Short mmCIF file of C-alpha atoms (C1' of nucleotides) in Angstrom, two decimals:
data_model
loop_
_atom_site.label_atom_id
_atom_site.label_comp_id
_atom_site.label_asym_id
_atom_site.label_seq_id
_atom_site.Cartn_x
_atom_site.Cartn_y
_atom_site.Cartn_z
CA MET B 1 120.83 -141.09 -127.67
CA THR B 2 117.66 -142.04 -125.84
CA ARG B 3 115.90 -142.66 -129.07
CA ASP B 4 118.35 -145.43 -129.91
CA LEU B 5 118.00 -147.19 -126.60
CA PHE B 6 115.71 -149.91 -127.91
CA SER B 7 116.82 -150.06 -131.50
CA SER B 8 119.63 -152.50 -130.87
CA PHE B 9 117.19 -154.87 -129.23
CA LEU B 10 114.70 -154.58 -132.01
CA ALA B 11 117.33 -154.96 -134.71
CA SER B 12 118.08 -158.55 -133.86
CA GLU B 13 115.19 -160.49 -135.25
CA SER B 14 112.89 -162.17 -132.78
CA ILE B 15 112.57 -165.93 -132.71
CA PHE B 16 108.91 -165.56 -131.82
CA LYS B 17 106.15 -165.59 -134.34
CA ASN B 18 103.43 -165.24 -131.75
CA LYS B 19 104.45 -165.32 -128.12
CA GLU B 20 100.88 -165.08 -126.83
CA VAL B 21 100.22 -168.77 -127.44
CA LEU B 22 102.72 -169.66 -124.71
CA ARG B 23 100.71 -167.95 -122.00
CA HIS B 24 98.46 -169.99 -119.71
CA SER B 25 95.46 -167.93 -120.65
CA TYR B 26 95.68 -168.91 -124.31
CA ILE B 27 93.25 -171.59 -125.39
CA PRO B 28 94.23 -173.42 -128.57
CA ASP B 29 91.67 -174.84 -130.99
CA VAL B 30 92.87 -178.35 -130.25
CA LEU B 31 93.59 -179.59 -126.75
CA PRO B 32 95.72 -182.72 -127.09
CA HIS B 33 94.97 -185.71 -124.82
CA ARG B 34 91.83 -184.17 -123.40
CA GLU B 35 89.35 -185.44 -125.98
CA GLU B 36 87.74 -187.70 -123.40
CA GLN B 37 87.15 -184.90 -120.91
CA ILE B 38 85.93 -182.53 -123.60
CA ASN B 39 83.41 -185.08 -124.82
CA GLU B 40 82.24 -185.84 -121.33
CA ILE B 41 81.57 -182.21 -120.49
CA ALA B 42 80.06 -181.58 -123.89
CA SER B 43 77.68 -184.51 -123.48
CA ILE B 44 76.51 -183.13 -120.16
CA LEU B 45 76.09 -179.57 -121.40
CA ALA B 46 74.45 -180.69 -124.64
CA SER B 47 71.10 -180.80 -122.91
CA ALA B 48 71.28 -177.02 -122.80
CA LEU B 49 70.82 -177.04 -126.56
CA ARG B 50 67.65 -179.06 -126.14
CA GLY B 51 66.41 -176.46 -123.69
CA GLU B 52 66.88 -178.68 -120.67
CA THR B 53 68.94 -177.96 -117.58
CA PRO B 54 72.36 -179.60 -117.66
CA SER B 55 73.56 -181.34 -114.50
CA ASN B 56 75.92 -179.48 -112.26
CA ILE B 57 79.52 -180.64 -112.60
CA PHE B 58 82.49 -180.85 -110.28
CA ILE B 59 85.93 -181.02 -111.85
CA TYR B 60 89.05 -182.07 -109.96
CA GLY B 61 92.67 -182.13 -111.02
CA LYS B 62 96.05 -180.79 -110.05
CA THR B 63 97.44 -177.56 -111.47
CA GLY B 64 98.24 -177.66 -115.14
CA THR B 65 96.01 -180.60 -116.03
CA GLY B 66 93.85 -178.58 -118.37
CA LYS B 67 90.75 -178.06 -116.22
CA THR B 68 90.32 -174.39 -116.99
CA ALA B 69 91.33 -174.65 -120.64
CA VAL B 70 88.96 -177.54 -121.33
CA THR B 71 86.05 -175.89 -119.57
CA ARG B 72 86.50 -172.58 -121.35
CA TYR B 73 86.91 -174.36 -124.63
CA VAL B 74 83.68 -176.30 -124.23
CA GLY B 75 81.95 -173.14 -123.06
CA LYS B 76 83.02 -171.27 -126.15
CA GLU B 77 81.80 -174.07 -128.40
CA LEU B 78 78.52 -174.31 -126.52
CA HIS B 79 77.89 -170.61 -126.94
CA ARG B 80 78.58 -170.88 -130.66
CA ALA B 81 76.37 -173.93 -131.12
CA GLY B 82 73.60 -172.24 -129.16
CA LYS B 83 73.69 -169.26 -131.47
CA GLU B 84 73.50 -171.47 -134.56
CA LYS B 85 70.57 -173.42 -133.23
CA GLY B 86 68.79 -170.31 -131.98
CA LYS B 87 68.90 -171.58 -128.39
CA PRO B 88 70.29 -168.85 -126.17
CA THR B 89 73.12 -170.13 -124.00
CA HIS B 90 75.23 -168.00 -121.72
CA PHE B 91 78.60 -168.89 -120.36
CA VAL B 92 79.91 -167.05 -117.31
CA TYR B 93 83.43 -167.72 -116.11
CA ILE B 94 84.47 -166.61 -112.62
CA ASN B 95 87.76 -167.21 -110.86
CA CYS B 96 86.96 -167.47 -107.19
CA GLU B 97 90.45 -166.53 -106.13
CA VAL B 98 89.80 -163.06 -107.55
CA VAL B 99 86.09 -162.86 -106.85
CA ASP B 100 85.59 -164.55 -103.52
CA THR B 101 82.49 -163.24 -101.80
CA GLN B 102 78.85 -164.06 -102.34
CA TYR B 103 77.93 -160.51 -103.26
CA ARG B 104 80.64 -160.07 -105.84
CA ILE B 105 79.92 -163.41 -107.44
CA LEU B 106 76.26 -162.61 -107.89
CA GLN B 107 77.21 -159.16 -109.14
CA ASN B 108 79.63 -160.66 -111.64
CA ILE B 109 77.05 -163.05 -113.01
CA ALA B 110 74.41 -160.36 -113.22
CA ASN B 111 76.69 -157.92 -114.99
CA HIS B 112 77.21 -160.53 -117.66
CA PHE B 113 73.71 -159.73 -118.91
CA ILE B 114 74.26 -156.04 -119.23
CA GLY B 115 73.28 -154.53 -122.50
CA GLU B 116 69.99 -156.38 -122.56
CA TRP B 117 67.91 -153.53 -121.25
CA THR B 118 69.20 -153.62 -117.73
CA GLU B 119 71.05 -151.41 -115.34
CA ARG B 120 74.38 -152.17 -113.78
CA ILE B 121 74.62 -153.54 -110.27
CA PRO B 122 76.89 -151.40 -108.11
CA PHE B 123 80.02 -152.73 -106.40
CA THR B 124 78.43 -152.40 -103.03
CA GLY B 125 75.40 -151.03 -101.33
CA TRP B 126 72.59 -153.41 -102.16
CA PRO B 127 71.37 -156.08 -99.79
CA THR B 128 72.45 -159.48 -101.03
CA ASP B 129 68.94 -160.79 -101.60
CA GLU B 130 68.14 -157.80 -103.75
CA VAL B 131 71.10 -158.58 -105.99
CA TYR B 132 69.85 -162.13 -106.05
CA ALA B 133 66.38 -160.99 -107.07
CA LYS B 134 67.79 -158.72 -109.74
CA LEU B 135 69.88 -161.57 -111.07
CA ARG B 136 66.83 -163.78 -111.37
CA GLU B 137 64.97 -161.04 -113.15
CA MET B 138 67.80 -160.56 -115.61
CA MET B 139 68.10 -164.25 -116.28
CA GLU B 140 64.39 -164.51 -116.93
CA LYS B 141 64.69 -161.73 -119.48
CA ALA B 142 67.74 -163.24 -121.12
CA ARG B 143 66.12 -166.70 -121.24
CA GLY B 144 67.92 -169.88 -122.08
CA VAL B 145 70.55 -171.76 -120.17
CA VAL B 146 73.24 -170.06 -118.11
CA VAL B 147 76.35 -172.09 -117.42
CA ILE B 148 78.28 -170.64 -114.48
CA VAL B 149 81.87 -171.74 -114.05
CA LEU B 150 83.43 -171.24 -110.62
CA ASP B 151 87.15 -171.81 -111.01
CA GLU B 152 89.20 -172.50 -107.87
CA VAL B 153 85.94 -172.88 -106.04
CA ASP B 154 87.77 -173.99 -102.89
CA LYS B 155 88.97 -170.41 -102.44
CA LEU B 156 85.41 -169.24 -101.87
CA LYS B 157 84.54 -167.71 -98.54
CA GLY B 158 81.65 -169.79 -97.26
CA ASP B 159 79.34 -172.11 -99.16
CA GLU B 160 76.27 -169.89 -99.03
CA VAL B 161 76.74 -168.84 -102.63
CA LEU B 162 76.94 -172.43 -103.75
CA TYR B 163 73.71 -173.17 -101.98
CA ASN B 164 71.94 -170.17 -103.47
CA LEU B 165 73.21 -170.90 -106.94
CA SER B 166 72.17 -174.52 -106.76
CA ARG B 167 68.69 -173.34 -105.78
CA LEU B 168 68.45 -170.86 -108.63
CA ASN B 169 66.51 -173.24 -110.85
CA THR B 170 63.63 -173.61 -108.44
CA ASP B 171 62.79 -169.91 -108.75
CA LEU B 172 63.22 -169.62 -112.50
CA ASP B 173 60.60 -170.09 -115.20
CA ASN B 174 62.15 -169.09 -118.50
CA ALA B 175 65.79 -169.63 -117.70
CA LYS B 176 67.93 -172.45 -116.36
CA ALA B 177 71.17 -172.37 -114.48
CA SER B 178 73.92 -174.92 -114.31
CA VAL B 179 77.07 -174.67 -112.22
CA ILE B 180 80.51 -176.08 -112.96
CA GLY B 181 82.88 -176.06 -109.99
CA ILE B 182 86.60 -176.48 -110.53
CA SER B 183 89.03 -177.36 -107.76
CA ASN B 184 92.46 -178.85 -107.29
CA ASP B 185 91.60 -179.99 -103.82
CA LEU B 186 90.13 -183.48 -103.84
CA LYS B 187 88.92 -183.21 -100.26
CA PHE B 188 87.11 -179.95 -100.89
CA THR B 189 83.56 -181.34 -100.90
CA GLU B 190 84.04 -183.06 -97.54
CA PHE B 191 83.59 -179.74 -95.78
CA LEU B 192 80.55 -178.66 -97.73
CA ASP B 193 76.99 -178.50 -96.53
CA PRO B 194 75.48 -181.86 -97.52
CA ARG B 195 72.68 -180.15 -99.43
CA VAL B 196 75.18 -178.28 -101.55
CA LYS B 197 77.30 -181.37 -101.89
CA SER B 198 74.54 -183.46 -103.40
CA SER B 199 73.23 -180.79 -105.74
CA MET B 200 76.64 -179.66 -106.95
CA GLY B 201 78.22 -183.02 -107.44
CA GLU B 202 75.71 -184.51 -109.82
CA GLU B 203 78.56 -185.24 -112.19
CA ASN B 204 82.17 -185.62 -111.11
CA LEU B 205 85.17 -185.47 -113.37
CA ILE B 206 88.79 -186.10 -112.56
CA PHE B 207 91.54 -184.73 -114.75
CA PRO B 208 94.63 -186.96 -114.55
CA PRO B 209 98.13 -185.45 -114.84
CA TYR B 210 99.84 -185.53 -118.21
CA ASN B 211 102.77 -187.86 -118.74
CA ALA B 212 105.98 -186.81 -120.48
CA ASP B 213 104.83 -187.95 -123.93
CA GLN B 214 101.58 -186.06 -123.68
CA LEU B 215 103.35 -182.92 -122.49
CA LYS B 216 105.62 -183.25 -125.48
CA ASP B 217 102.62 -183.24 -127.82
CA ILE B 218 101.24 -180.14 -126.15
CA LEU B 219 104.54 -178.31 -126.40
CA ASP B 220 105.07 -179.38 -130.02
CA GLN B 221 101.73 -177.88 -130.92
CA ARG B 222 102.42 -174.58 -129.15
CA ALA B 223 106.00 -174.35 -130.38
CA GLN B 224 104.73 -174.60 -133.94
CA MET B 225 102.49 -171.63 -133.42
CA ALA B 226 104.80 -169.58 -131.25
CA LEU B 227 108.13 -169.82 -133.01
CA LYS B 228 109.55 -169.09 -136.40
CA GLU B 229 111.09 -171.88 -138.49
CA ASN B 230 114.40 -173.38 -137.46
CA THR B 231 114.66 -171.80 -134.07
CA LEU B 232 114.42 -174.96 -132.03
CA ASP B 233 116.95 -177.65 -131.22
CA GLU B 234 115.39 -181.10 -131.28
CA PRO B 235 116.01 -182.07 -127.61
CA VAL B 236 114.48 -178.90 -126.16
CA VAL B 237 110.84 -179.94 -126.13
CA PRO B 238 111.47 -183.44 -124.72
CA LEU B 239 113.60 -181.93 -121.98
CA CYS B 240 110.95 -179.43 -120.96
CA SER B 241 108.40 -182.23 -120.95
CA ALA B 242 110.60 -184.45 -118.80
CA TYR B 243 111.15 -181.72 -116.22
CA ALA B 244 107.45 -180.88 -116.08
CA ALA B 245 106.47 -184.54 -115.89
CA GLN B 246 108.57 -184.88 -112.75
CA GLU B 247 106.52 -182.03 -111.35
CA HIS B 248 103.25 -184.03 -111.26
CA GLY B 249 102.69 -183.63 -115.02
CA ASP B 250 102.01 -179.94 -114.98
CA ALA B 251 101.41 -178.50 -118.45
CA ARG B 252 101.58 -174.98 -117.09
CA ARG B 253 105.07 -175.70 -115.82
CA ALA B 254 106.07 -177.14 -119.19
CA LEU B 255 104.89 -174.03 -120.98
CA ASP B 256 106.64 -171.74 -118.52
CA LEU B 257 109.88 -173.64 -118.92
CA PHE B 258 109.62 -173.47 -122.66
CA ARG B 259 108.76 -169.79 -122.74
CA VAL B 260 111.53 -168.80 -120.34
CA ALA B 261 114.02 -170.93 -122.27
CA ALA B 262 113.01 -169.11 -125.44
CA GLU B 263 113.36 -165.73 -123.76
CA LEU B 264 116.80 -166.65 -122.48
CA ALA B 265 117.87 -167.70 -125.95
CA GLU B 266 116.64 -164.45 -127.35
CA ARG B 267 118.41 -162.47 -124.69
CA ASP B 268 121.61 -164.28 -125.61
CA GLY B 269 121.12 -162.87 -129.06
CA LEU B 270 120.74 -166.37 -130.50
CA LYS B 271 118.42 -167.49 -133.25
CA ARG B 272 118.01 -170.89 -131.72
CA ILE B 273 116.87 -172.43 -128.45
CA VAL B 274 119.19 -175.14 -127.20
CA GLU B 275 119.26 -177.55 -124.27
CA LYS B 276 121.23 -175.34 -121.94
CA HIS B 277 118.52 -172.70 -122.12
CA VAL B 278 116.06 -175.18 -120.68
CA ARG B 279 118.36 -175.95 -117.78
CA ARG B 280 118.88 -172.27 -117.17
CA ALA B 281 115.14 -171.70 -117.40
CA GLN B 282 114.60 -174.40 -114.79
CA ASN B 283 117.04 -172.62 -112.48
CA LYS B 284 115.57 -169.24 -113.13
CA ILE B 285 112.00 -170.31 -112.43
CA GLU B 286 113.08 -172.04 -109.25
CA LEU B 287 115.11 -169.03 -108.14
CA ASP B 288 112.25 -166.64 -108.84
CA ARG B 289 109.94 -168.84 -106.82
CA VAL B 290 112.27 -169.01 -103.83
CA THR B 291 112.97 -165.29 -103.97
CA GLU B 292 109.29 -164.50 -103.94
CA VAL B 293 108.51 -166.93 -101.13
CA VAL B 294 111.37 -165.77 -98.89
CA ARG B 295 110.67 -162.12 -99.51
CA THR B 296 107.08 -162.39 -98.34
CA LEU B 297 107.77 -164.50 -95.25
CA PRO B 298 106.66 -163.04 -91.89
CA THR B 299 109.48 -161.73 -89.71
CA GLN B 300 109.44 -164.65 -87.29
CA SER B 301 109.69 -167.17 -90.13
CA LYS B 302 112.55 -165.20 -91.65
CA LEU B 303 114.26 -165.31 -88.30
CA VAL B 304 113.89 -169.08 -88.14
CA LEU B 305 115.25 -169.37 -91.66
CA ILE B 306 118.23 -167.20 -90.73
CA SER B 307 118.83 -169.40 -87.70
CA ILE B 308 119.02 -172.42 -89.96
CA ILE B 309 121.46 -170.64 -92.28
CA VAL B 310 123.63 -169.51 -89.37
CA GLY B 311 123.50 -173.04 -88.00
CA GLU B 312 124.58 -174.57 -91.29
CA ARG B 313 127.51 -172.15 -91.48
CA ILE B 314 128.93 -173.18 -88.12
CA GLN B 315 128.20 -176.86 -88.64
CA ASP B 316 130.11 -176.83 -91.93
CA ASN B 317 127.41 -179.10 -93.29
CA ILE B 318 128.71 -182.24 -91.64
CA THR B 319 125.66 -183.26 -89.65
CA PRO B 320 122.29 -181.64 -90.22
CA LEU B 321 120.87 -179.33 -87.59
CA THR B 322 118.33 -180.50 -85.05
CA THR B 323 115.27 -178.65 -83.80
CA GLY B 324 116.92 -177.91 -80.47
CA GLU B 325 119.99 -176.39 -82.10
CA VAL B 326 117.95 -174.23 -84.42
CA TYR B 327 115.88 -173.08 -81.47
CA SER B 328 118.82 -171.98 -79.35
CA ILE B 329 120.36 -170.08 -82.25
CA TYR B 330 116.97 -168.57 -82.92
CA LYS B 331 116.61 -167.34 -79.35
CA GLU B 332 120.01 -165.72 -79.44
CA LEU B 333 119.34 -164.02 -82.76
CA ALA B 334 115.93 -162.82 -81.60
CA SER B 335 117.32 -161.13 -78.52
CA SER B 336 120.17 -159.61 -80.51
CA VAL B 337 117.68 -157.74 -82.69
CA GLY B 338 115.22 -157.13 -79.88
CA ILE B 339 112.37 -159.34 -81.09
CA ASP B 340 110.35 -161.44 -78.64
CA HIS B 341 111.10 -165.11 -79.10
CA LEU B 342 108.34 -167.67 -79.58
CA THR B 343 108.08 -171.05 -77.92
CA GLN B 344 109.79 -174.13 -79.28
CA ARG B 345 106.38 -175.63 -80.07
CA ARG B 346 105.65 -172.73 -82.38
CA ILE B 347 109.08 -172.93 -84.01
CA THR B 348 108.40 -176.59 -84.77
CA ASP B 349 105.41 -175.48 -86.82
CA LEU B 350 107.27 -172.65 -88.54
CA VAL B 351 109.97 -175.11 -89.60
CA SER B 352 107.27 -177.39 -91.00
CA GLU B 353 105.90 -174.48 -93.00
CA LEU B 354 109.33 -173.70 -94.41
CA ASP B 355 109.55 -177.37 -95.32
CA MET B 356 106.25 -177.29 -97.15
CA LEU B 357 107.30 -174.17 -99.00
CA GLY B 358 110.32 -176.10 -100.21
CA ILE B 359 113.04 -173.84 -98.83
CA VAL B 360 114.26 -176.27 -96.18
CA THR B 361 113.91 -180.00 -95.71
CA ALA B 362 113.04 -181.34 -92.29
CA ARG B 363 112.62 -185.03 -91.66
CA VAL B 364 112.08 -186.85 -88.41
CA ILE B 365 114.90 -189.12 -87.33
CA SER B 366 115.69 -190.99 -84.16
CA LYS B 367 119.04 -190.83 -82.45
CA GLY B 368 118.11 -193.66 -80.14
CA ARG B 369 119.39 -193.01 -76.68
CA TYR B 370 119.81 -189.36 -77.65
CA GLY B 371 116.21 -188.76 -78.49
CA ARG B 372 114.00 -188.10 -81.44
CA THR B 373 114.23 -184.90 -83.44
CA ARG B 374 114.18 -183.54 -86.94
CA HIS B 375 117.14 -183.07 -89.21
CA ILE B 376 116.83 -179.66 -90.81
CA ARG B 377 118.82 -178.41 -93.75
CA MET B 378 118.51 -175.76 -96.44
CA SER B 379 117.21 -177.08 -99.72
CA THR B 380 117.94 -173.86 -101.59
CA SER B 381 121.10 -171.89 -102.20
CA ILE B 382 122.31 -170.31 -98.95
CA ASP B 383 123.93 -167.38 -100.73
CA LYS B 384 120.90 -166.48 -102.81
CA THR B 385 118.57 -166.85 -99.85
CA THR B 386 120.82 -164.67 -97.70
CA GLU B 387 120.76 -162.07 -100.43
CA VAL B 388 116.97 -161.92 -100.32
CA LEU B 389 116.89 -161.89 -96.52
CA ASP B 390 119.25 -158.90 -96.54
CA GLU B 391 116.47 -156.86 -98.13
CA ASP B 392 114.73 -156.85 -94.76
CA ASP B 393 115.80 -153.71 -92.89
CA LEU B 394 115.36 -155.27 -89.49
CA LEU B 395 117.26 -158.47 -90.23
CA ARG B 396 119.98 -157.23 -92.57
CA GLY B 397 123.31 -158.97 -92.09
CA LEU B 398 121.95 -161.29 -89.45
CA ALA B 399 122.59 -164.39 -91.54
CA ARG B 400 126.32 -163.77 -91.13
CA TYR B 401 126.05 -163.52 -87.35
CA ARG B 402 128.44 -165.63 -85.28
CA PRO B 403 126.49 -167.03 -82.36
CA LYS B 404 128.06 -167.28 -78.93
CA ILE B 405 126.51 -170.64 -78.20
CA GLN B 406 128.57 -173.73 -78.84
CA THR B 407 125.89 -175.90 -80.40
CA ARG B 408 127.57 -179.22 -80.50
CA LEU B 409 130.66 -180.93 -79.23
CA LEU B 410 132.07 -182.88 -82.13
"C1'" DC I 1 114.88 -207.19 -72.95
"C1'" DT I 2 113.89 -202.30 -70.81
"C1'" DT I 3 115.06 -197.43 -70.40
"C1'" DC I 4 114.93 -193.04 -71.57
"C1'" DC I 5 116.37 -189.06 -74.51
"C1'" DA I 6 114.71 -185.03 -77.12
"C1'" DC I 7 111.87 -183.98 -79.27
"C1'" DA I 8 107.13 -184.64 -82.53
"C1'" DG I 9 102.89 -183.12 -82.86
"C1'" DG I 10 97.71 -183.26 -81.06
"C1'" DA I 11 94.25 -180.60 -78.17
"C1'" DA I 12 92.46 -176.73 -76.17
"C1'" DG I 13 92.38 -172.24 -75.13
"C1'" DG I 14 93.95 -167.18 -75.20
"C1'" DT I 15 94.55 -162.74 -77.82
"C1'" DC I 16 94.07 -159.77 -81.56
"C1'" DT I 17 92.42 -158.18 -85.98
"C1'" DG I 18 89.14 -157.28 -89.35
"C1'" DG I 19 84.76 -157.94 -91.71
"C1'" DC I 20 79.81 -157.84 -91.30
"C1'" DG I 21 75.07 -157.29 -89.96
"C1'" DG I 22 72.07 -154.57 -87.24
"C1'" DC M 1 78.92 -147.24 -83.87
"C1'" DC M 2 78.77 -151.63 -81.50
"C1'" DG M 3 78.75 -156.42 -80.64
"C1'" DC M 4 79.66 -160.77 -82.74
"C1'" DC M 5 82.20 -164.11 -85.02
"C1'" DA M 6 85.84 -166.23 -87.78
"C1'" DG M 7 90.44 -166.93 -88.53
"C1'" DA M 8 95.40 -166.06 -87.83
"C1'" DC M 9 98.74 -166.57 -84.61
"C1'" DC M 10 100.65 -168.29 -80.19
"C1'" DT M 11 100.97 -170.57 -75.74
"C1'" DT M 12 100.34 -174.29 -72.42
"C1'" DC M 13 99.94 -178.83 -71.51
"C1'" DC M 14 100.13 -183.04 -72.98
"C1'" DT M 15 100.91 -187.92 -74.76
"C1'" DG M 16 103.62 -190.60 -77.98
"C1'" DT M 17 107.79 -192.69 -79.90
"C1'" DG M 18 112.39 -194.99 -82.68
"C1'" DG M 19 116.10 -196.99 -81.41
"C1'" DA M 20 121.10 -196.78 -79.07
"C1'" DA M 21 122.61 -197.63 -74.60
"C1'" DG M 22 122.66 -200.36 -70.72
#
DNA sequence: CTTCCACAGGAAGGTCTGGCGG
DNA sequence: CCGCCAGACCTTCCTGTGGAAG
């Protein structure tokens, strides 16, 4: 019996030829509509092949604009070209969201050179300047140019590392270092130490968002590689592209939509992806996002969210709730579960956070004589949100609470 | 035109936690 | 182990304000 559990799923033939190419981490051999950026980076890094130090680069762009893919692609090509020409070039990629302290960054870079007659640097224990010294020593031995990519560099704790890395070259004889910083925050450099700022931002690149047509090209290319013949309805790719273009031209979003749509089609037991799968994929991705966000909210924020839901229930959705109404419901709910209530000022901020997370909308309006406030309403499904909130032991069932307060005389 | 509601949202400061260097 | 500091989280106090009512 157990042995047959999966056989029925495997029996129906998959529509995928190679699903891997739909993941974000996959880097194709051709990156459509990024030729300009590729050439620009390549022209800067080319000096590495002449044995000179390439300028440091800063790359900006929103999520899904190809920053990481382009950089890794150029890095791969550079490494290959360096080998051919007998000029040693090293390419170290670090995601600063994962590796976010000075010590671990240096350790990561240093461990890249392992295997060339050197010992491993331990996770912890060494003074930072000793790791730094060791790194220099290793780079001297390895020779050549080291290109260090710091992805999501704005997530770094402190700019000391950036300063030290930008100074690397002054203490090196046989090796050169060049740093590429990637960020989706345009204002990131404003907060940097001016010394770091000037040395890091020798070259600046901005990656613009893709438009719908460009997204379509990207998806066409991936679909070719990912799917078997005749598994795709014609309008699917344009629809995915259109949705993703609305979302600031995010290629990652386009790929996710497409992949989820394909998975849904497969789960339906179909041999073909059609339009409705894309719409369902859109819903599923959105629902997953909301579920995850709501689930991880702090208790007080959950309580505010519940207050808004309770408020909407008694208002019957005629007029949106105001801050004052939400606050009085919130206070009542808080005391009913025995949680200390926060001040209205604080609740104002929590509502703003919920707004930014996209689970409620709150916009300032004026009611003239009757003051200025914000109209607050749920922007996600009340039922689904309630379902997620019910997972919280402390707050279970609270969203169905009937408050004693009469909020408004209508 | 002025008034004045019901907040928005800035500034500053308090408390607590957790990491880090000595 | 201790003192220090940064950052998250809140409070207190405050000034500012769009527009219906008067």
